[in-house]
Amino acid sequence: MAVPLSLVLLIHPASMLDANGHYSHGLLMLIMWGVAGGFVHGVGFEPRALAWRVMFHPLLAWALMAVGYGMWLTARQWL
């Protein structure tokens, strides 16, 4: 899930514009946090510190990536 979303963010970030043609920077930061968590989980790394385990928990990463996919699918380009 993380690779396609990260490629969209890096190669064609304009596909994440809203209906007004603007970025939601706060939402994009959360999506990128989810992508980072997806990569951390995907390579099998398990942080030792509780704070890092919570921040990069797979369920949190999947939820944030789902928000990213939802934002991408409902973006202005599909209208």
PDB file of N, CA and C in Angstrom:
ATOM      1  N   MET A   1       0.805  -1.191   0.000  1.00  0.00           N
ATOM      2  CA  MET A   1       0.000   0.000   0.000  1.00  0.00           C
ATOM      3  C   MET A   1       0.854   1.264   0.000  1.00  0.00           C
ATOM      4  N   ALA A   2       2.022   1.202   0.595  1.00  0.00           N
ATOM      5  CA  ALA A   2       2.839   2.408   0.736  1.00  0.00           C
ATOM      6  C   ALA A   2       3.527   2.798  -0.564  1.00  0.00           C
ATOM      7  N   VAL A   3       3.957   1.821  -1.344  1.00  0.00           N
ATOM      8  CA  VAL A   3       4.725   2.136  -2.558  1.00  0.00           C
ATOM      9  C   VAL A   3       3.895   2.907  -3.582  1.00  0.00           C
ATOM     10  N   PRO A   4       2.699   2.447  -3.967  1.00  0.00           N
ATOM     11  CA  PRO A   4       1.941   3.227  -4.959  1.00  0.00           C
ATOM     12  C   PRO A   4       1.604   4.638  -4.475  1.00  0.00           C
ATOM     13  N   LEU A   5       1.239   4.750  -3.208  1.00  0.00           N
ATOM     14  CA  LEU A   5       0.883   6.071  -2.686  1.00  0.00           C
ATOM     15  C   LEU A   5       2.101   6.988  -2.640  1.00  0.00           C
ATOM     16  N   SER A   6       3.253   6.456  -2.263  1.00  0.00           N
ATOM     17  CA  SER A   6       4.455   7.298  -2.247  1.00  0.00           C
ATOM     18  C   SER A   6       4.859   7.700  -3.658  1.00  0.00           C
ATOM     19  N   LEU A   7       4.671   6.821  -4.627  1.00  0.00           N
ATOM     20  CA  LEU A   7       4.975   7.178  -6.015  1.00  0.00           C
ATOM     21  C   LEU A   7       4.057   8.281  -6.522  1.00  0.00           C
ATOM     22  N   VAL A   8       2.779   8.211  -6.171  1.00  0.00           N
ATOM     23  CA  VAL A   8       1.844   9.268  -6.573  1.00  0.00           C
ATOM     24  C   VAL A   8       2.256  10.595  -5.949  1.00  0.00           C
ATOM     25  N   LEU A   9       2.630  10.563  -4.673  1.00  0.00           N
ATOM     26  CA  LEU A   9       3.030  11.801  -3.998  1.00  0.00           C
ATOM     27  C   LEU A   9       4.307  12.383  -4.586  1.00  0.00           C
ATOM     28  N   LEU A  10       5.225  11.529  -5.026  1.00  0.00           N
ATOM     29  CA  LEU A  10       6.504  12.015  -5.545  1.00  0.00           C
ATOM     30  C   LEU A  10       6.456  12.369  -7.024  1.00  0.00           C
ATOM     31  N   ILE A  11       5.778  11.568  -7.825  1.00  0.00           N
ATOM     32  CA  ILE A  11       5.793  11.758  -9.275  1.00  0.00           C
ATOM     33  C   ILE A  11       4.734  12.751  -9.740  1.00  0.00           C
ATOM     34  N   HIS A  12       3.534  12.645  -9.185  1.00  0.00           N
ATOM     35  CA  HIS A  12       2.437  13.508  -9.647  1.00  0.00           C
ATOM     36  C   HIS A  12       1.683  14.084  -8.442  1.00  0.00           C
ATOM     37  N   PRO A  13       2.305  14.974  -7.687  1.00  0.00           N
ATOM     38  CA  PRO A  13       1.637  15.510  -6.500  1.00  0.00           C
ATOM     39  C   PRO A  13       0.400  16.347  -6.822  1.00  0.00           C
ATOM     40  N   ALA A  14       0.284  16.831  -8.051  1.00  0.00           N
ATOM     41  CA  ALA A  14      -0.898  17.621  -8.418  1.00  0.00           C
ATOM     42  C   ALA A  14      -2.169  16.785  -8.396  1.00  0.00           C
ATOM     43  N   SER A  15      -2.034  15.465  -8.380  1.00  0.00           N
ATOM     44  CA  SER A  15      -3.225  14.617  -8.313  1.00  0.00           C
ATOM     45  C   SER A  15      -3.864  14.647  -6.932  1.00  0.00           C
ATOM     46  N   MET A  16      -3.219  15.298  -5.973  1.00  0.00           N
ATOM     47  CA  MET A  16      -3.760  15.400  -4.623  1.00  0.00           C
ATOM     48  C   MET A  16      -4.403  16.757  -4.347  1.00  0.00           C
ATOM     49  N   LEU A  17      -4.651  17.538  -5.392  1.00  0.00           N
ATOM     50  CA  LEU A  17      -5.295  18.839  -5.219  1.00  0.00           C
ATOM     51  C   LEU A  17      -6.764  18.666  -4.878  1.00  0.00           C
ATOM     52  N   ASP A  18      -7.307  19.591  -4.105  1.00  0.00           N
ATOM     53  CA  ASP A  18      -8.734  19.541  -3.807  1.00  0.00           C
ATOM     54  C   ASP A  18      -9.523  20.225  -4.922  1.00  0.00           C
ATOM     55  N   ALA A  19     -10.813  20.397  -4.724  1.00  0.00           N
ATOM     56  CA  ALA A  19     -11.676  20.974  -5.756  1.00  0.00           C
ATOM     57  C   ALA A  19     -11.307  22.421  -6.082  1.00  0.00           C
ATOM     58  N   ASN A  20     -10.689  23.115  -5.144  1.00  0.00           N
ATOM     59  CA  ASN A  20     -10.290  24.504  -5.370  1.00  0.00           C
ATOM     60  C   ASN A  20      -8.891  24.627  -5.953  1.00  0.00           C
ATOM     61  N   GLY A  21      -8.228  23.504  -6.172  1.00  0.00           N
ATOM     62  CA  GLY A  21      -6.874  23.534  -6.709  1.00  0.00           C
ATOM     63  C   GLY A  21      -5.804  23.792  -5.670  1.00  0.00           C
ATOM     64  N   HIS A  22      -6.096  23.500  -4.403  1.00  0.00           N
ATOM     65  CA  HIS A  22      -5.150  23.725  -3.316  1.00  0.00           C
ATOM     66  C   HIS A  22      -4.779  22.397  -2.653  1.00  0.00           C
ATOM     67  N   TYR A  23      -3.630  22.404  -2.002  1.00  0.00           N
ATOM     68  CA  TYR A  23      -3.207  21.263  -1.196  1.00  0.00           C
ATOM     69  C   TYR A  23      -3.676  21.450   0.236  1.00  0.00           C
ATOM     70  N   SER A  24      -3.999  20.361   0.881  1.00  0.00           N
ATOM     71  CA  SER A  24      -4.228  20.376   2.319  1.00  0.00           C
ATOM     72  C   SER A  24      -2.936  19.881   2.965  1.00  0.00           C
ATOM     73  N   HIS A  25      -2.074  20.808   3.348  1.00  0.00           N
ATOM     74  CA  HIS A  25      -0.747  20.435   3.832  1.00  0.00           C
ATOM     75  C   HIS A  25      -0.810  19.582   5.095  1.00  0.00           C
ATOM     76  N   GLY A  26      -1.716  19.897   5.988  1.00  0.00           N
ATOM     77  CA  GLY A  26      -1.848  19.096   7.201  1.00  0.00           C
ATOM     78  C   GLY A  26      -2.245  17.666   6.892  1.00  0.00           C
ATOM     79  N   LEU A  27      -3.190  17.510   5.984  1.00  0.00           N
ATOM     80  CA  LEU A  27      -3.631  16.176   5.599  1.00  0.00           C
ATOM     81  C   LEU A  27      -2.537  15.424   4.848  1.00  0.00           C
ATOM     82  N   LEU A  28      -1.809  16.120   3.993  1.00  0.00           N
ATOM     83  CA  LEU A  28      -0.706  15.474   3.276  1.00  0.00           C
ATOM     84  C   LEU A  28       0.399  15.030   4.226  1.00  0.00           C
ATOM     85  N   MET A  29       0.650  15.787   5.282  1.00  0.00           N
ATOM     86  CA  MET A  29       1.649  15.367   6.269  1.00  0.00           C
ATOM     87  C   MET A  29       1.211  14.088   6.976  1.00  0.00           C
ATOM     88  N   LEU A  30      -0.075  13.982   7.291  1.00  0.00           N
ATOM     89  CA  LEU A  30      -0.571  12.755   7.914  1.00  0.00           C
ATOM     90  C   LEU A  30      -0.469  11.574   6.957  1.00  0.00           C
ATOM     91  N   ILE A  31      -0.758  11.808   5.686  1.00  0.00           N
ATOM     92  CA  ILE A  31      -0.654  10.745   4.688  1.00  0.00           C
ATOM     93  C   ILE A  31       0.796  10.297   4.553  1.00  0.00           C
ATOM     94  N   MET A  32       1.723  11.243   4.536  1.00  0.00           N
ATOM     95  CA  MET A  32       3.139  10.882   4.431  1.00  0.00           C
ATOM     96  C   MET A  32       3.615  10.154   5.689  1.00  0.00           C
ATOM     97  N   TRP A  33       3.048  10.483   6.831  1.00  0.00           N
ATOM     98  CA  TRP A  33       3.346   9.754   8.067  1.00  0.00           C
ATOM     99  C   TRP A  33       2.862   8.309   7.924  1.00  0.00           C
ATOM    100  N   GLY A  34       1.683   8.126   7.349  1.00  0.00           N
ATOM    101  CA  GLY A  34       1.178   6.781   7.109  1.00  0.00           C
ATOM    102  C   GLY A  34       2.051   5.999   6.145  1.00  0.00           C
ATOM    103  N   VAL A  35       2.543   6.661   5.099  1.00  0.00           N
ATOM    104  CA  VAL A  35       3.443   6.008   4.142  1.00  0.00           C
ATOM    105  C   VAL A  35       4.730   5.585   4.850  1.00  0.00           C
ATOM    106  N   ALA A  36       5.272   6.467   5.690  1.00  0.00           N
ATOM    107  CA  ALA A  36       6.485   6.123   6.437  1.00  0.00           C
ATOM    108  C   ALA A  36       6.233   4.931   7.353  1.00  0.00           C
ATOM    109  N   GLY A  37       5.094   4.931   8.030  1.00  0.00           N
ATOM    110  CA  GLY A  37       4.743   3.796   8.876  1.00  0.00           C
ATOM    111  C   GLY A  37       4.553   2.525   8.079  1.00  0.00           C
ATOM    112  N   GLY A  38       4.018   2.650   6.870  1.00  0.00           N
ATOM    113  CA  GLY A  38       3.866   1.484   5.999  1.00  0.00           C
ATOM    114  C   GLY A  38       5.207   0.901   5.594  1.00  0.00           C
ATOM    115  N   PHE A  39       6.171   1.768   5.312  1.00  0.00           N
ATOM    116  CA  PHE A  39       7.512   1.283   4.973  1.00  0.00           C
ATOM    117  C   PHE A  39       8.194   0.653   6.183  1.00  0.00           C
ATOM    118  N   VAL A  40       8.044   1.259   7.356  1.00  0.00           N
ATOM    119  CA  VAL A  40       8.642   0.700   8.572  1.00  0.00           C
ATOM    120  C   VAL A  40       8.081  -0.696   8.824  1.00  0.00           C
ATOM    121  N   HIS A  41       6.780  -0.837   8.722  1.00  0.00           N
ATOM    122  CA  HIS A  41       6.154  -2.145   8.930  1.00  0.00           C
ATOM    123  C   HIS A  41       6.511  -3.109   7.802  1.00  0.00           C
ATOM    124  N   GLY A  42       6.573  -2.596   6.580  1.00  0.00           N
ATOM    125  CA  GLY A  42       6.824  -3.448   5.419  1.00  0.00           C
ATOM    126  C   GLY A  42       8.195  -4.093   5.413  1.00  0.00           C
ATOM    127  N   VAL A  43       9.193  -3.406   5.945  1.00  0.00           N
ATOM    128  CA  VAL A  43      10.534  -3.995   5.984  1.00  0.00           C
ATOM    129  C   VAL A  43      10.735  -4.859   7.218  1.00  0.00           C
ATOM    130  N   GLY A  44       9.756  -4.887   8.106  1.00  0.00           N
ATOM    131  CA  GLY A  44       9.831  -5.755   9.274  1.00  0.00           C
ATOM    132  C   GLY A  44      10.524  -5.148  10.476  1.00  0.00           C
ATOM    133  N   PHE A  45      10.762  -3.854  10.452  1.00  0.00           N
ATOM    134  CA  PHE A  45      11.424  -3.198  11.581  1.00  0.00           C
ATOM    135  C   PHE A  45      10.430  -3.012  12.709  1.00  0.00           C
ATOM    136  N   GLU A  46      10.840  -3.355  13.930  1.00  0.00           N
ATOM    137  CA  GLU A  46       9.999  -3.161  15.103  1.00  0.00           C
ATOM    138  C   GLU A  46      10.736  -2.276  16.101  1.00  0.00           C
ATOM    139  N   PRO A  47      10.304  -1.032  16.253  1.00  0.00           N
ATOM    140  CA  PRO A  47      10.973  -0.126  17.197  1.00  0.00           C
ATOM    141  C   PRO A  47      10.865  -0.638  18.630  1.00  0.00           C
ATOM    142  N   ARG A  48      11.874  -0.337  19.433  1.00  0.00           N
ATOM    143  CA  ARG A  48      11.877  -0.781  20.832  1.00  0.00           C
ATOM    144  C   ARG A  48      11.127   0.177  21.742  1.00  0.00           C
ATOM    145  N   ALA A  49      11.283   1.464  21.518  1.00  0.00           N
ATOM    146  CA  ALA A  49      10.652   2.461  22.388  1.00  0.00           C
ATOM    147  C   ALA A  49       9.147   2.504  22.139  1.00  0.00           C
ATOM    148  N   LEU A  50       8.401   2.638  23.205  1.00  0.00           N
ATOM    149  CA  LEU A  50       6.942   2.632  23.113  1.00  0.00           C
ATOM    150  C   LEU A  50       6.423   3.765  22.238  1.00  0.00           C
ATOM    151  N   ALA A  51       7.011   4.940  22.363  1.00  0.00           N
ATOM    152  CA  ALA A  51       6.539   6.081  21.564  1.00  0.00           C
ATOM    153  C   ALA A  51       6.677   5.799  20.070  1.00  0.00           C
ATOM    154  N   TRP A  52       7.804   5.230  19.651  1.00  0.00           N
ATOM    155  CA  TRP A  52       8.008   4.919  18.233  1.00  0.00           C
ATOM    156  C   TRP A  52       7.098   3.785  17.788  1.00  0.00           C
ATOM    157  N   ARG A  53       6.849   2.810  18.670  1.00  0.00           N
ATOM    158  CA  ARG A  53       5.930   1.720  18.304  1.00  0.00           C
ATOM    159  C   ARG A  53       4.525   2.246  18.074  1.00  0.00           C
ATOM    160  N   VAL A  54       4.107   3.205  18.885  1.00  0.00           N
ATOM    161  CA  VAL A  54       2.777   3.794  18.715  1.00  0.00           C
ATOM    162  C   VAL A  54       2.730   4.635  17.442  1.00  0.00           C
ATOM    163  N   MET A  55       3.774   5.435  17.210  1.00  0.00           N
ATOM    164  CA  MET A  55       3.780   6.327  16.046  1.00  0.00           C
ATOM    165  C   MET A  55       3.823   5.568  14.725  1.00  0.00           C
ATOM    166  N   PHE A  56       4.473   4.406  14.711  1.00  0.00           N
ATOM    167  CA  PHE A  56       4.602   3.640  13.475  1.00  0.00           C
ATOM    168  C   PHE A  56       3.828   2.327  13.529  1.00  0.00           C
ATOM    169  N   HIS A  57       2.774   2.282  14.328  1.00  0.00           N
ATOM    170  CA  HIS A  57       1.952   1.074  14.415  1.00  0.00           C
ATOM    171  C   HIS A  57       1.284   0.820  13.065  1.00  0.00           C
ATOM    172  N   PRO A  58       1.232  -0.441  12.636  1.00  0.00           N
ATOM    173  CA  PRO A  58       0.662  -0.740  11.317  1.00  0.00           C
ATOM    174  C   PRO A  58      -0.790  -0.289  11.151  1.00  0.00           C
ATOM    175  N   LEU A  59      -1.594  -0.417  12.193  1.00  0.00           N
ATOM    176  CA  LEU A  59      -2.997  -0.008  12.056  1.00  0.00           C
ATOM    177  C   LEU A  59      -3.121   1.494  11.822  1.00  0.00           C
ATOM    178  N   LEU A  60      -2.298   2.266  12.515  1.00  0.00           N
ATOM    179  CA  LEU A  60      -2.294   3.712  12.292  1.00  0.00           C
ATOM    180  C   LEU A  60      -1.820   4.030  10.880  1.00  0.00           C
ATOM    181  N   ALA A  61      -0.766   3.342  10.441  1.00  0.00           N
ATOM    182  CA  ALA A  61      -0.240   3.571   9.089  1.00  0.00           C
ATOM    183  C   ALA A  61      -1.284   3.215   8.037  1.00  0.00           C
ATOM    184  N   TRP A  62      -1.952   2.091   8.205  1.00  0.00           N
ATOM    185  CA  TRP A  62      -2.962   1.681   7.221  1.00  0.00           C
ATOM    186  C   TRP A  62      -4.117   2.673   7.178  1.00  0.00           C
ATOM    187  N   ALA A  63      -4.532   3.159   8.353  1.00  0.00           N
ATOM    188  CA  ALA A  63      -5.629   4.129   8.388  1.00  0.00           C
ATOM    189  C   ALA A  63      -5.231   5.426   7.677  1.00  0.00           C
ATOM    190  N   LEU A  64      -4.009   5.897   7.932  1.00  0.00           N
ATOM    191  CA  LEU A  64      -3.564   7.134   7.284  1.00  0.00           C
ATOM    192  C   LEU A  64      -3.375   6.940   5.785  1.00  0.00           C
ATOM    193  N   MET A  65      -2.898   5.759   5.379  1.00  0.00           N
ATOM    194  CA  MET A  65      -2.765   5.496   3.943  1.00  0.00           C
ATOM    195  C   MET A  65      -4.138   5.373   3.287  1.00  0.00           C
ATOM    196  N   ALA A  66      -5.120   4.834   4.006  1.00  0.00           N
ATOM    197  CA  ALA A  66      -6.478   4.763   3.462  1.00  0.00           C
ATOM    198  C   ALA A  66      -7.029   6.167   3.235  1.00  0.00           C
ATOM    199  N   VAL A  67      -6.714   7.087   4.142  1.00  0.00           N
ATOM    200  CA  VAL A  67      -7.105   8.486   3.941  1.00  0.00           C
ATOM    201  C   VAL A  67      -6.445   9.025   2.679  1.00  0.00           C
ATOM    202  N   GLY A  68      -5.188   8.671   2.476  1.00  0.00           N
ATOM    203  CA  GLY A  68      -4.472   9.113   1.280  1.00  0.00           C
ATOM    204  C   GLY A  68      -5.084   8.575   0.007  1.00  0.00           C
ATOM    205  N   TYR A  69      -5.425   7.292   0.008  1.00  0.00           N
ATOM    206  CA  TYR A  69      -6.070   6.727  -1.176  1.00  0.00           C
ATOM    207  C   TYR A  69      -7.439   7.351  -1.407  1.00  0.00           C
ATOM    208  N   GLY A  70      -8.170   7.604  -0.327  1.00  0.00           N
ATOM    209  CA  GLY A  70      -9.458   8.273  -0.470  1.00  0.00           C
ATOM    210  C   GLY A  70      -9.314   9.673  -1.028  1.00  0.00           C
ATOM    211  N   MET A  71      -8.306  10.389  -0.557  1.00  0.00           N
ATOM    212  CA  MET A  71      -8.053  11.739  -1.071  1.00  0.00           C
ATOM    213  C   MET A  71      -7.659  11.687  -2.539  1.00  0.00           C
ATOM    214  N   TRP A  72      -6.862  10.710  -2.905  1.00  0.00           N
ATOM    215  CA  TRP A  72      -6.403  10.583  -4.293  1.00  0.00           C
ATOM    216  C   TRP A  72      -7.565  10.228  -5.217  1.00  0.00           C
ATOM    217  N   LEU A  73      -8.432   9.313  -4.778  1.00  0.00           N
ATOM    218  CA  LEU A  73      -9.544   8.875  -5.625  1.00  0.00           C
ATOM    219  C   LEU A  73     -10.635   9.928  -5.754  1.00  0.00           C
ATOM    220  N   THR A  74     -10.751  10.804  -4.775  1.00  0.00           N
ATOM    221  CA  THR A  74     -11.778  11.849  -4.848  1.00  0.00           C
ATOM    222  C   THR A  74     -11.191  13.188  -5.277  1.00  0.00           C
ATOM    223  N   ALA A  75      -9.968  13.187  -5.748  1.00  0.00           N
ATOM    224  CA  ALA A  75      -9.309  14.436  -6.145  1.00  0.00           C
ATOM    225  C   ALA A  75      -9.968  15.025  -7.384  1.00  0.00           C
ATOM    226  N   ARG A  76      -9.593  16.215  -7.659  1.00  0.00           N
ATOM    227  CA  ARG A  76     -10.165  16.997  -8.754  1.00  0.00           C
ATOM    228  C   ARG A  76      -9.994  16.319 -10.107  1.00  0.00           C
ATOM    229  N   GLN A  77      -8.954  15.545 -10.307  1.00  0.00           N
ATOM    230  CA  GLN A  77      -8.686  14.952 -11.614  1.00  0.00           C
ATOM    231  C   GLN A  77      -9.771  13.972 -12.054  1.00  0.00           C
ATOM    232  N   TRP A  78     -10.514  13.420 -11.116  1.00  0.00           N
ATOM    233  CA  TRP A  78     -11.516  12.414 -11.474  1.00  0.00           C
ATOM    234  C   TRP A  78     -12.875  13.029 -11.777  1.00  0.00           C
ATOM    235  N   LEU A  79     -13.024  14.311 -11.558  1.00  0.00           N
ATOM    236  CA  LEU A  79     -14.329  14.955 -11.786  1.00  0.00           C
ATOM    237  C   LEU A  79     -14.552  15.270 -13.232  1.00  0.00           C
TER     238      LEU A  79
END
